[in-house]
């Protein structure tokens, strides 16, 4: 073995069909690569198929070209790689990697780590001078603070003012969806109405929504006191867990909220989290965030902002919305389709370096060709994040595995 020889592990996802393993090996033979180890398991993606973990010893410095050659084989859907060596193990043990959850119960550690709002309101919040509203918020937030993994999700008996606020926003947003919302969103919204989870007269309970999502995509909701840091919020997505508020914006302005409330969470996020392709995209962002540096978290937060919150997509020659902030904002949803904001094609490398305003309409939106393409792009982008290990999610145990050696892979 020469000094330049190194072990590279390829993560190859192939379509489900007879002879998948032999075609996978044929793809490697085309590149003239010696295989030292190969394992397979059912794919964790939303489409049927298999994931192959393949160790190769190579002297080539251009692994990316090898990956591109393998991708040309029809059966191959996706290829990623990780270098595995003693140096990698040394780096994993010595690097200062930020703490991140390994299993869903670890999310209990995030309960009190809210940045703002929750129990306390800023002076310019619409409900800041309303003692009844503030007390109501306190009661709801207390339930979120007391929740632990495995317990029944707290149910809220919403007041008539809260139901009025929900209905006012619900009916106005619903009228805009046929014109602006993407097909995936409309289909899931209709299904939520068919199951009577979404109705204009009653605010849904997160227990009912969570059961619906679990059946559709494996996502679940978890109550949260207020706004989490980007790192903490994104980490939960890796486990297909979405932190959701349960309090309602102030009734004085049903079309505006300076913070995420349950109207935004339910109308904006829930229908898309019920779509398998979008759920996969959201989880990819979460997995990429685990153990990432502060700089990379900032980049991933920008990607989340311009996709999950404000994303546009192409559909049958038109542009439609899949971003939750737009799908729960009466004013900005229509504004996004005017000539005022700039629109660009989605490219994670460009999106990651964008800044964005928090309290005004966005001057820029990004358009994805499809959720599948965006997810594939995000996987490739995730491989550029410098970590002394790779992350692998096990959907059966709902845990993440840290792959910092060939033995663990």
mmCIF file of C-alpha atoms in Angstrom:
data_model
loop_
_atom_site.group_PDB
_atom_site.id
_atom_site.type_symbol
_atom_site.label_atom_id
_atom_site.label_comp_id
_atom_site.label_asym_id
_atom_site.label_seq_id
_atom_site.Cartn_x
_atom_site.Cartn_y
_atom_site.Cartn_z
ATOM 1 C CA UNK A 1 0.000 0.000 0.000
ATOM 2 C CA UNK A 2 1.515 3.342 -1.013
ATOM 3 C CA UNK A 3 1.628 6.451 1.145
ATOM 4 C CA UNK A 4 -0.980 8.098 -1.061
ATOM 5 C CA UNK A 5 -3.506 5.280 -0.765
ATOM 6 C CA UNK A 6 -6.550 6.231 1.293
ATOM 7 C CA UNK A 7 -9.865 4.678 2.163
ATOM 8 C CA UNK A 8 -12.994 6.404 0.947
ATOM 9 C CA UNK A 9 -16.515 5.273 1.823
ATOM 10 C CA UNK A 10 -19.144 5.863 -0.834
ATOM 11 C CA UNK A 11 -22.811 6.207 0.143
ATOM 12 C CA UNK A 12 -24.697 5.052 -2.964
ATOM 13 C CA UNK A 13 -28.501 5.148 -3.238
ATOM 14 C CA UNK A 14 -30.008 3.051 -6.035
ATOM 15 C CA UNK A 15 -33.533 2.464 -7.318
ATOM 16 C CA UNK A 16 -35.365 -0.658 -6.184
ATOM 17 C CA UNK A 17 -35.201 -3.389 -8.821
ATOM 18 C CA UNK A 18 -33.926 -6.915 -9.342
ATOM 19 C CA UNK A 19 -30.141 -7.056 -9.588
ATOM 20 C CA UNK A 20 -29.567 -3.758 -7.797
ATOM 21 C CA UNK A 21 -26.429 -4.961 -6.028
ATOM 22 C CA UNK A 22 -24.794 -6.319 -9.186
ATOM 23 C CA UNK A 23 -25.471 -3.084 -11.067
ATOM 24 C CA UNK A 24 -24.032 -1.122 -8.154
ATOM 25 C CA UNK A 25 -20.839 -3.194 -8.357
ATOM 26 C CA UNK A 26 -20.782 -2.765 -12.118
ATOM 27 C CA UNK A 27 -20.809 1.005 -11.632
ATOM 28 C CA UNK A 28 -17.724 0.727 -9.457
ATOM 29 C CA UNK A 29 -16.027 -1.609 -11.940
ATOM 30 C CA UNK A 30 -16.485 0.993 -14.662
ATOM 31 C CA UNK A 31 -14.310 3.348 -12.618
ATOM 32 C CA UNK A 32 -11.719 0.639 -11.985
ATOM 33 C CA UNK A 33 -12.031 0.948 -8.216
ATOM 34 C CA UNK A 34 -11.057 -1.936 -5.875
ATOM 35 C CA UNK A 35 -13.880 -2.610 -3.402
ATOM 36 C CA UNK A 36 -12.725 -3.685 0.069
ATOM 37 C CA UNK A 37 -16.138 -3.739 1.765
ATOM 38 C CA UNK A 38 -19.805 -3.394 0.788
ATOM 39 C CA UNK A 39 -22.996 -3.342 2.886
ATOM 40 C CA UNK A 40 -26.587 -2.621 1.940
ATOM 41 C CA UNK A 41 -29.840 -1.683 3.660
ATOM 42 C CA UNK A 42 -33.258 -0.342 2.581
ATOM 43 C CA UNK A 43 -33.043 3.326 1.672
ATOM 44 C CA UNK A 44 -34.167 5.914 4.231
ATOM 45 C CA UNK A 45 -35.353 8.254 1.447
ATOM 46 C CA UNK A 46 -39.003 8.672 0.467
ATOM 47 C CA UNK A 47 -38.586 6.547 -2.688
ATOM 48 C CA UNK A 48 -38.123 2.733 -2.685
ATOM 49 C CA UNK A 49 -34.521 1.667 -3.120
ATOM 50 C CA UNK A 50 -31.341 0.617 -1.345
ATOM 51 C CA UNK A 51 -28.409 2.371 0.283
ATOM 52 C CA UNK A 52 -24.984 0.841 -0.295
ATOM 53 C CA UNK A 53 -21.992 1.663 1.895
ATOM 54 C CA UNK A 54 -18.887 0.848 -0.111
ATOM 55 C CA UNK A 55 -15.246 1.102 1.025
ATOM 56 C CA UNK A 56 -12.692 1.658 -1.711
ATOM 57 C CA UNK A 57 -8.943 2.167 -1.571
ATOM 58 C CA UNK A 58 -7.897 4.829 -4.012
ATOM 59 C CA UNK A 59 -4.953 7.012 -4.892
ATOM 60 C CA UNK A 60 -6.996 9.467 -6.916
ATOM 61 C CA UNK A 61 -7.240 13.001 -5.589
ATOM 62 C CA UNK A 62 -10.384 13.659 -7.575
ATOM 63 C CA UNK A 63 -13.071 11.616 -5.833
ATOM 64 C CA UNK A 64 -15.730 13.969 -7.208
ATOM 65 C CA UNK A 65 -15.021 12.822 -10.774
ATOM 66 C CA UNK A 66 -15.430 9.216 -9.648
ATOM 67 C CA UNK A 67 -18.782 10.119 -8.092
ATOM 68 C CA UNK A 68 -19.945 11.784 -11.302
ATOM 69 C CA UNK A 69 -19.058 8.667 -13.294
ATOM 70 C CA UNK A 70 -21.036 6.457 -10.924
ATOM 71 C CA UNK A 71 -24.035 8.793 -11.151
ATOM 72 C CA UNK A 72 -24.198 8.155 -14.904
ATOM 73 C CA UNK A 73 -25.389 4.594 -14.263
ATOM 74 C CA UNK A 74 -29.178 4.579 -14.672
ATOM 75 C CA UNK A 75 -29.957 2.713 -11.454
ATOM 76 C CA UNK A 76 -27.907 5.098 -9.280
ATOM 77 C CA UNK A 77 -29.946 7.879 -7.678
ATOM 78 C CA UNK A 78 -27.409 9.578 -5.434
ATOM 79 C CA UNK A 79 -23.753 9.253 -4.414
ATOM 80 C CA UNK A 80 -21.909 10.812 -1.464
ATOM 81 C CA UNK A 81 -18.589 10.057 0.157
ATOM 82 C CA UNK A 82 -16.616 10.255 3.386
ATOM 83 C CA UNK A 83 -12.912 9.683 3.988
ATOM 84 C CA UNK A 84 -12.164 7.278 6.814
ATOM 85 C CA UNK A 85 -8.748 6.965 8.411
ATOM 86 C CA UNK A 86 -6.887 7.088 11.689
ATOM 87 C CA UNK A 87 -6.462 10.808 11.150
ATOM 88 C CA UNK A 88 -10.215 11.157 11.025
ATOM 89 C CA UNK A 89 -10.569 9.432 14.386
ATOM 90 C CA UNK A 90 -7.888 11.677 15.885
ATOM 91 C CA UNK A 91 -9.729 14.720 14.573
ATOM 92 C CA UNK A 92 -13.019 13.488 15.979
ATOM 93 C CA UNK A 93 -11.560 13.083 19.440
ATOM 94 C CA UNK A 94 -9.675 16.373 19.502
ATOM 95 C CA UNK A 95 -12.003 18.712 17.607
ATOM 96 C CA UNK A 96 -14.233 21.012 19.623
ATOM 97 C CA UNK A 97 -17.557 19.847 18.238
ATOM 98 C CA UNK A 98 -20.669 21.602 19.616
ATOM 99 C CA UNK A 99 -23.067 19.384 21.548
ATOM 100 C CA UNK A 100 -25.925 17.959 19.517
ATOM 101 C CA UNK A 101 -28.751 15.503 20.266
ATOM 102 C CA UNK A 102 -28.278 11.837 19.352
ATOM 103 C CA UNK A 103 -31.846 10.702 20.096
ATOM 104 C CA UNK A 104 -35.262 12.309 20.490
ATOM 105 C CA UNK A 105 -35.253 12.385 24.346
ATOM 106 C CA UNK A 106 -32.116 14.555 24.100
ATOM 107 C CA UNK A 107 -34.391 17.334 22.789
ATOM 108 C CA UNK A 108 -35.644 17.758 26.373
ATOM 109 C CA UNK A 109 -32.397 19.652 26.994
ATOM 110 C CA UNK A 110 -33.661 22.453 24.728
ATOM 111 C CA UNK A 111 -36.835 23.209 26.685
ATOM 112 C CA UNK A 112 -35.639 26.375 28.447
ATOM 113 C CA UNK A 113 -33.273 27.586 25.733
ATOM 114 C CA UNK A 114 -35.602 30.113 24.123
ATOM 115 C CA UNK A 115 -34.096 33.331 22.774
ATOM 116 C CA UNK A 116 -37.106 35.636 22.939
ATOM 117 C CA UNK A 117 -40.862 35.942 23.331
ATOM 118 C CA UNK A 118 -42.390 32.942 25.091
ATOM 119 C CA UNK A 119 -43.336 34.268 28.533
ATOM 120 C CA UNK A 120 -41.865 37.728 27.997
ATOM 121 C CA UNK A 121 -43.014 40.133 25.264
ATOM 122 C CA UNK A 122 -41.060 43.010 23.769
ATOM 123 C CA UNK A 123 -42.511 46.489 24.253
ATOM 124 C CA UNK A 124 -43.592 46.735 20.593
ATOM 125 C CA UNK A 125 -45.468 43.404 20.600
ATOM 126 C CA UNK A 126 -49.208 43.934 19.844
ATOM 127 C CA UNK A 127 -50.114 42.198 23.105
ATOM 128 C CA UNK A 128 -47.463 43.811 25.327
ATOM 129 C CA UNK A 129 -49.930 46.177 27.018
ATOM 130 C CA UNK A 130 -52.739 43.627 27.342
ATOM 131 C CA UNK A 131 -52.487 41.944 30.797
ATOM 132 C CA UNK A 132 -55.140 39.342 29.920
ATOM 133 C CA UNK A 133 -53.248 38.320 26.793
ATOM 134 C CA UNK A 134 -49.950 38.203 28.673
ATOM 135 C CA UNK A 135 -51.426 35.958 31.368
ATOM 136 C CA UNK A 136 -52.916 33.700 28.706
ATOM 137 C CA UNK A 137 -49.521 33.382 27.009
ATOM 138 C CA UNK A 138 -47.932 32.544 30.337
ATOM 139 C CA UNK A 139 -50.398 29.697 30.944
ATOM 140 C CA UNK A 140 -49.793 28.139 27.521
ATOM 141 C CA UNK A 141 -46.008 28.512 27.712
ATOM 142 C CA UNK A 142 -46.007 26.853 31.147
ATOM 143 C CA UNK A 143 -47.464 23.706 29.569
ATOM 144 C CA UNK A 144 -44.749 23.658 26.919
ATOM 145 C CA UNK A 145 -42.096 24.090 29.612
ATOM 146 C CA UNK A 146 -43.439 21.117 31.572
ATOM 147 C CA UNK A 147 -43.545 18.749 28.586
ATOM 148 C CA UNK A 148 -41.065 15.870 28.324
ATOM 149 C CA UNK A 149 -40.543 13.257 25.611
ATOM 150 C CA UNK A 150 -43.027 10.400 25.860
ATOM 151 C CA UNK A 151 -45.736 12.382 27.641
ATOM 152 C CA UNK A 152 -49.086 13.221 26.092
ATOM 153 C CA UNK A 153 -48.868 16.443 24.123
ATOM 154 C CA UNK A 154 -50.618 19.282 25.987
ATOM 155 C CA UNK A 155 -54.101 20.179 24.779
ATOM 156 C CA UNK A 156 -55.233 23.798 24.861
ATOM 157 C CA UNK A 157 -58.813 24.953 25.351
ATOM 158 C CA UNK A 158 -58.735 27.973 23.082
ATOM 159 C CA UNK A 159 -60.810 31.054 23.882
ATOM 160 C CA UNK A 160 -63.384 32.660 21.604
ATOM 161 C CA UNK A 161 -60.978 35.526 20.810
ATOM 162 C CA UNK A 162 -58.302 33.035 19.846
ATOM 163 C CA UNK A 163 -60.743 31.111 17.659
ATOM 164 C CA UNK A 164 -61.819 34.378 16.029
ATOM 165 C CA UNK A 165 -58.207 35.222 15.205
ATOM 166 C CA UNK A 166 -57.634 31.765 13.719
ATOM 167 C CA UNK A 167 -60.816 31.883 11.632
ATOM 168 C CA UNK A 168 -60.085 35.378 10.327
ATOM 169 C CA UNK A 169 -56.655 34.347 9.055
ATOM 170 C CA UNK A 170 -57.748 30.852 7.971
ATOM 171 C CA UNK A 171 -60.544 32.006 5.667
ATOM 172 C CA UNK A 172 -58.471 34.729 4.025
ATOM 173 C CA UNK A 173 -55.411 32.553 3.455
ATOM 174 C CA UNK A 174 -57.501 29.637 2.208
ATOM 175 C CA UNK A 175 -58.923 31.834 -0.544
ATOM 176 C CA UNK A 176 -55.399 32.550 -1.860
ATOM 177 C CA UNK A 177 -54.063 28.985 -1.888
ATOM 178 C CA UNK A 178 -55.596 27.858 -5.223
ATOM 179 C CA UNK A 179 -53.761 30.698 -6.966
ATOM 180 C CA UNK A 180 -50.405 30.684 -5.177
ATOM 181 C CA UNK A 181 -49.760 27.472 -3.197
ATOM 182 C CA UNK A 182 -47.907 24.531 -4.737
ATOM 183 C CA UNK A 183 -49.767 21.331 -5.560
ATOM 184 C CA UNK A 184 -48.154 19.391 -2.695
ATOM 185 C CA UNK A 185 -49.384 21.967 -0.180
ATOM 186 C CA UNK A 186 -52.920 22.084 -1.584
ATOM 187 C CA UNK A 187 -53.236 18.297 -1.550
ATOM 188 C CA UNK A 188 -52.178 18.030 2.087
ATOM 189 C CA UNK A 189 -54.304 21.006 3.138
ATOM 190 C CA UNK A 190 -57.344 19.367 1.523
ATOM 191 C CA UNK A 191 -56.560 16.088 3.295
ATOM 192 C CA UNK A 192 -56.303 17.865 6.651
ATOM 193 C CA UNK A 193 -59.735 19.380 6.014
ATOM 194 C CA UNK A 194 -61.188 16.013 4.968
ATOM 195 C CA UNK A 195 -60.024 14.541 8.268
ATOM 196 C CA UNK A 196 -61.531 17.551 10.123
ATOM 197 C CA UNK A 197 -58.159 18.415 11.631
ATOM 198 C CA UNK A 198 -58.292 21.750 9.808
ATOM 199 C CA UNK A 199 -61.547 23.683 10.153
ATOM 200 C CA UNK A 200 -62.137 27.437 10.237
ATOM 201 C CA UNK A 201 -64.037 27.278 13.533
ATOM 202 C CA UNK A 202 -61.571 25.382 15.722
ATOM 203 C CA UNK A 203 -57.824 25.647 16.254
ATOM 204 C CA UNK A 204 -56.196 22.222 15.813
ATOM 205 C CA UNK A 205 -54.496 20.442 18.686
ATOM 206 C CA UNK A 206 -50.851 19.487 18.187
ATOM 207 C CA UNK A 207 -51.653 15.935 19.352
ATOM 208 C CA UNK A 208 -54.058 15.453 16.422
ATOM 209 C CA UNK A 209 -51.674 17.072 13.935
ATOM 210 C CA UNK A 210 -48.746 15.032 15.217
ATOM 211 C CA UNK A 211 -50.610 11.747 14.759
ATOM 212 C CA UNK A 212 -51.517 12.773 11.199
ATOM 213 C CA UNK A 213 -47.933 13.708 10.323
ATOM 214 C CA UNK A 214 -46.516 10.553 11.917
ATOM 215 C CA UNK A 215 -48.607 8.424 9.578
ATOM 216 C CA UNK A 216 -47.716 10.498 6.519
ATOM 217 C CA UNK A 217 -43.981 11.228 6.866
ATOM 218 C CA UNK A 218 -42.816 10.290 10.352
ATOM 219 C CA UNK A 219 -42.700 13.923 11.480
ATOM 220 C CA UNK A 220 -44.093 14.842 14.891
ATOM 221 C CA UNK A 221 -44.744 18.150 16.641
ATOM 222 C CA UNK A 222 -43.287 19.123 19.985
ATOM 223 C CA UNK A 223 -44.458 22.129 22.061
ATOM 224 C CA UNK A 224 -41.978 24.955 22.519
ATOM 225 C CA UNK A 225 -41.976 27.981 24.825
ATOM 226 C CA UNK A 226 -40.760 30.451 22.209
ATOM 227 C CA UNK A 227 -38.105 31.024 19.579
ATOM 228 C CA UNK A 228 -35.087 28.703 19.738
ATOM 229 C CA UNK A 229 -31.620 29.386 18.397
ATOM 230 C CA UNK A 230 -31.012 28.267 14.810
ATOM 231 C CA UNK A 231 -28.756 25.453 16.009
ATOM 232 C CA UNK A 232 -31.303 24.068 18.477
ATOM 233 C CA UNK A 233 -34.274 24.388 16.137
ATOM 234 C CA UNK A 234 -32.526 22.823 13.144
ATOM 235 C CA UNK A 235 -31.199 19.916 15.207
ATOM 236 C CA UNK A 236 -34.728 18.695 15.927
ATOM 237 C CA UNK A 237 -35.458 18.408 12.190
ATOM 238 C CA UNK A 238 -32.799 15.694 11.976
ATOM 239 C CA UNK A 239 -35.205 13.471 13.966
ATOM 240 C CA UNK A 240 -38.253 14.649 12.025
ATOM 241 C CA UNK A 241 -39.415 16.614 15.052
ATOM 242 C CA UNK A 242 -40.803 20.108 14.587
ATOM 243 C CA UNK A 243 -40.928 22.539 17.522
ATOM 244 C CA UNK A 244 -44.326 24.259 17.465
ATOM 245 C CA UNK A 245 -45.780 27.049 19.537
ATOM 246 C CA UNK A 246 -49.354 26.731 20.817
ATOM 247 C CA UNK A 247 -50.177 30.337 21.637
ATOM 248 C CA UNK A 248 -52.093 32.614 19.248
ATOM 249 C CA UNK A 249 -51.137 36.077 17.998
ATOM 250 C CA UNK A 250 -52.958 39.073 19.505
ATOM 251 C CA UNK A 251 -56.532 39.447 18.262
ATOM 252 C CA UNK A 252 -56.080 43.155 17.476
ATOM 253 C CA UNK A 253 -54.226 42.271 14.255
ATOM 254 C CA UNK A 254 -55.061 38.741 13.011
ATOM 255 C CA UNK A 255 -52.981 39.173 9.853
ATOM 256 C CA UNK A 256 -49.741 40.103 11.648
ATOM 257 C CA UNK A 257 -47.400 38.503 14.150
ATOM 258 C CA UNK A 258 -43.813 39.505 15.006
ATOM 259 C CA UNK A 259 -43.030 35.893 15.991
ATOM 260 C CA UNK A 260 -44.022 32.355 15.067
ATOM 261 C CA UNK A 261 -47.404 31.465 16.603
ATOM 262 C CA UNK A 262 -49.597 28.405 16.122
ATOM 263 C CA UNK A 263 -51.418 30.048 13.186
ATOM 264 C CA UNK A 264 -48.091 30.255 11.367
ATOM 265 C CA UNK A 265 -46.985 26.774 12.435
ATOM 266 C CA UNK A 266 -50.240 25.064 11.475
ATOM 267 C CA UNK A 267 -51.214 26.898 8.282
ATOM 268 C CA UNK A 268 -47.664 27.423 7.054
ATOM 269 C CA UNK A 269 -45.634 24.377 8.060
ATOM 270 C CA UNK A 270 -47.962 21.454 8.739
ATOM 271 C CA UNK A 271 -49.296 20.729 5.210
ATOM 272 C CA UNK A 272 -45.757 20.713 3.785
ATOM 273 C CA UNK A 273 -44.422 18.501 6.587
ATOM 274 C CA UNK A 274 -47.056 15.965 5.489
ATOM 275 C CA UNK A 275 -45.459 15.740 2.028
ATOM 276 C CA UNK A 276 -42.796 12.967 1.822
ATOM 277 C CA UNK A 277 -40.443 14.848 -0.516
ATOM 278 C CA UNK A 278 -40.542 18.049 1.497
ATOM 279 C CA UNK A 279 -40.119 16.131 4.756
ATOM 280 C CA UNK A 280 -36.941 14.628 3.343
ATOM 281 C CA UNK A 281 -35.658 18.081 2.386
ATOM 282 C CA UNK A 282 -36.346 19.476 5.876
ATOM 283 C CA UNK A 283 -34.607 16.527 7.527
ATOM 284 C CA UNK A 284 -31.523 16.987 5.318
ATOM 285 C CA UNK A 285 -31.118 20.528 6.664
ATOM 286 C CA UNK A 286 -31.403 19.180 10.206
ATOM 287 C CA UNK A 287 -28.859 16.405 9.682
ATOM 288 C CA UNK A 288 -26.393 18.849 8.133
ATOM 289 C CA UNK A 289 -26.632 21.042 11.248
ATOM 290 C CA UNK A 290 -25.554 18.386 13.783
ATOM 291 C CA UNK A 291 -22.102 19.211 15.103
ATOM 292 C CA UNK A 292 -21.638 21.997 12.549
ATOM 293 C CA UNK A 293 -19.614 25.120 13.333
ATOM 294 C CA UNK A 294 -21.317 28.414 14.181
ATOM 295 C CA UNK A 295 -20.429 29.693 10.711
ATOM 296 C CA UNK A 296 -22.054 26.690 9.041
ATOM 297 C CA UNK A 297 -25.135 27.009 11.254
ATOM 298 C CA UNK A 298 -25.521 30.572 9.974
ATOM 299 C CA UNK A 299 -25.313 29.273 6.411
ATOM 300 C CA UNK A 300 -27.835 26.506 7.074
ATOM 301 C CA UNK A 301 -30.191 28.970 8.763
ATOM 302 C CA UNK A 302 -30.124 31.030 5.567
ATOM 303 C CA UNK A 303 -30.974 27.927 3.536
ATOM 304 C CA UNK A 304 -33.851 27.135 5.913
ATOM 305 C CA UNK A 305 -35.079 30.724 5.610
ATOM 306 C CA UNK A 306 -35.103 30.733 1.821
ATOM 307 C CA UNK A 307 -36.625 27.246 1.484
ATOM 308 C CA UNK A 308 -38.803 26.113 4.385
ATOM 309 C CA UNK A 309 -39.964 29.653 5.235
ATOM 310 C CA UNK A 310 -39.876 31.597 1.954
ATOM 311 C CA UNK A 311 -39.344 28.983 -0.762
ATOM 312 C CA UNK A 312 -40.812 29.097 -4.255
ATOM 313 C CA UNK A 313 -40.871 26.199 -6.721
ATOM 314 C CA UNK A 314 -41.551 25.585 -10.389
ATOM 315 C CA UNK A 315 -44.720 23.688 -11.221
ATOM 316 C CA UNK A 316 -46.162 23.055 -14.704
ATOM 317 C CA UNK A 317 -44.430 26.096 -16.137
ATOM 318 C CA UNK A 318 -45.570 28.390 -13.317
ATOM 319 C CA UNK A 319 -44.054 29.491 -10.015
ATOM 320 C CA UNK A 320 -45.764 28.418 -6.809
ATOM 321 C CA UNK A 321 -45.146 28.791 -3.072
ATOM 322 C CA UNK A 322 -44.103 26.145 -0.558
ATOM 323 C CA UNK A 323 -42.577 28.401 2.121
ATOM 324 C CA UNK A 324 -44.466 28.537 5.424
ATOM 325 C CA UNK A 325 -43.921 32.244 6.121
ATOM 326 C CA UNK A 326 -45.517 33.117 2.790
ATOM 327 C CA UNK A 327 -48.347 30.595 3.166
ATOM 328 C CA UNK A 328 -49.343 32.162 6.493
ATOM 329 C CA UNK A 329 -48.837 35.821 5.501
ATOM 330 C CA UNK A 330 -51.764 37.422 3.678
ATOM 331 C CA UNK A 331 -49.819 40.483 2.568
ATOM 332 C CA UNK A 332 -46.478 38.967 1.594
ATOM 333 C CA UNK A 333 -47.991 36.051 -0.319
ATOM 334 C CA UNK A 334 -49.400 38.446 -2.910
ATOM 335 C CA UNK A 335 -46.348 40.726 -2.761
ATOM 336 C CA UNK A 336 -44.053 37.809 -3.662
ATOM 337 C CA UNK A 337 -45.687 37.602 -7.078
ATOM 338 C CA UNK A 338 -45.240 41.245 -7.967
ATOM 339 C CA UNK A 339 -42.287 42.645 -9.932
ATOM 340 C CA UNK A 340 -40.756 44.212 -6.813
ATOM 341 C CA UNK A 341 -38.777 41.299 -5.288
ATOM 342 C CA UNK A 342 -35.937 39.621 -7.169
ATOM 343 C CA UNK A 343 -36.221 35.908 -7.948
ATOM 344 C CA UNK A 344 -33.309 33.531 -8.590
ATOM 345 C CA UNK A 345 -32.894 29.801 -9.155
ATOM 346 C CA UNK A 346 -32.161 27.829 -6.014
ATOM 347 C CA UNK A 347 -28.484 27.062 -5.423
ATOM 348 C CA UNK A 348 -27.563 26.145 -1.818
ATOM 349 C CA UNK A 349 -24.034 27.545 -2.177
ATOM 350 C CA UNK A 350 -25.435 30.953 -3.115
ATOM 351 C CA UNK A 351 -28.377 30.865 -0.707
ATOM 352 C CA UNK A 352 -26.126 29.975 2.241
ATOM 353 C CA UNK A 353 -24.297 33.295 1.979
ATOM 354 C CA UNK A 354 -27.366 35.523 1.707
ATOM 355 C CA UNK A 355 -28.473 37.876 4.458
ATOM 356 C CA UNK A 356 -32.167 38.554 4.971
ATOM 357 C CA UNK A 357 -34.458 41.019 6.776
ATOM 358 C CA UNK A 358 -36.483 39.660 9.690
ATOM 359 C CA UNK A 359 -39.201 42.297 10.038
ATOM 360 C CA UNK A 360 -40.062 43.346 6.482
ATOM 361 C CA UNK A 361 -41.044 41.779 3.175
ATOM 362 C CA UNK A 362 -38.219 39.881 1.515
ATOM 363 C CA UNK A 363 -36.397 41.579 -1.387
ATOM 364 C CA UNK A 364 -35.268 38.194 -2.776
ATOM 365 C CA UNK A 365 -36.764 34.730 -3.238
ATOM 366 C CA UNK A 366 -35.243 31.503 -4.579
ATOM 367 C CA UNK A 367 -37.063 29.100 -6.904
ATOM 368 C CA UNK A 368 -36.405 25.340 -6.698
ATOM 369 C CA UNK A 369 -36.987 23.130 -9.727
ATOM 370 C CA UNK A 370 -38.456 20.429 -7.474
ATOM 371 C CA UNK A 371 -38.169 19.121 -3.922
ATOM 372 C CA UNK A 372 -36.190 16.128 -5.196
ATOM 373 C CA UNK A 373 -33.637 18.358 -6.908
ATOM 374 C CA UNK A 374 -33.416 20.669 -3.887
ATOM 375 C CA UNK A 375 -32.908 17.691 -1.547
ATOM 376 C CA UNK A 376 -30.138 16.291 -3.754
ATOM 377 C CA UNK A 377 -28.477 19.718 -3.870
ATOM 378 C CA UNK A 378 -28.708 19.985 -0.088
ATOM 379 C CA UNK A 379 -27.084 16.576 0.356
ATOM 380 C CA UNK A 380 -24.186 17.694 -1.817
ATOM 381 C CA UNK A 381 -23.972 20.952 0.110
ATOM 382 C CA UNK A 382 -24.008 19.044 3.395
ATOM 383 C CA UNK A 383 -20.889 17.186 2.307
ATOM 384 C CA UNK A 384 -19.037 20.523 2.160
ATOM 385 C CA UNK A 385 -19.630 21.136 5.870
ATOM 386 C CA UNK A 386 -16.392 20.395 7.669
ATOM 387 C CA UNK A 387 -16.964 17.891 10.467
ATOM 388 C CA UNK A 388 -14.591 15.159 11.668
ATOM 389 C CA UNK A 389 -17.365 12.614 11.126
ATOM 390 C CA UNK A 390 -20.429 11.813 9.051
ATOM 391 C CA UNK A 391 -23.991 11.543 10.348
ATOM 392 C CA UNK A 392 -26.366 8.701 9.543
ATOM 393 C CA UNK A 393 -29.998 8.629 10.680
ATOM 394 C CA UNK A 394 -31.570 5.317 11.713
ATOM 395 C CA UNK A 395 -35.342 5.627 11.179
ATOM 396 C CA UNK A 396 -36.024 2.391 13.079
ATOM 397 C CA UNK A 397 -34.503 3.596 16.349
ATOM 398 C CA UNK A 398 -34.986 7.309 15.578
ATOM 399 C CA UNK A 399 -31.375 7.980 16.491
ATOM 400 C CA UNK A 400 -28.377 9.444 14.686
ATOM 401 C CA UNK A 401 -25.173 7.493 14.335
ATOM 402 C CA UNK A 402 -21.851 9.299 14.292
ATOM 403 C CA UNK A 403 -19.659 7.675 11.656
ATOM 404 C CA UNK A 404 -16.079 8.568 12.557
ATOM 405 C CA UNK A 405 -14.406 5.334 11.474
ATOM 406 C CA UNK A 406 -14.762 2.669 8.830
ATOM 407 C CA UNK A 407 -15.772 0.148 11.487
ATOM 408 C CA UNK A 408 -18.773 2.241 12.513
ATOM 409 C CA UNK A 409 -19.745 2.799 8.892
#
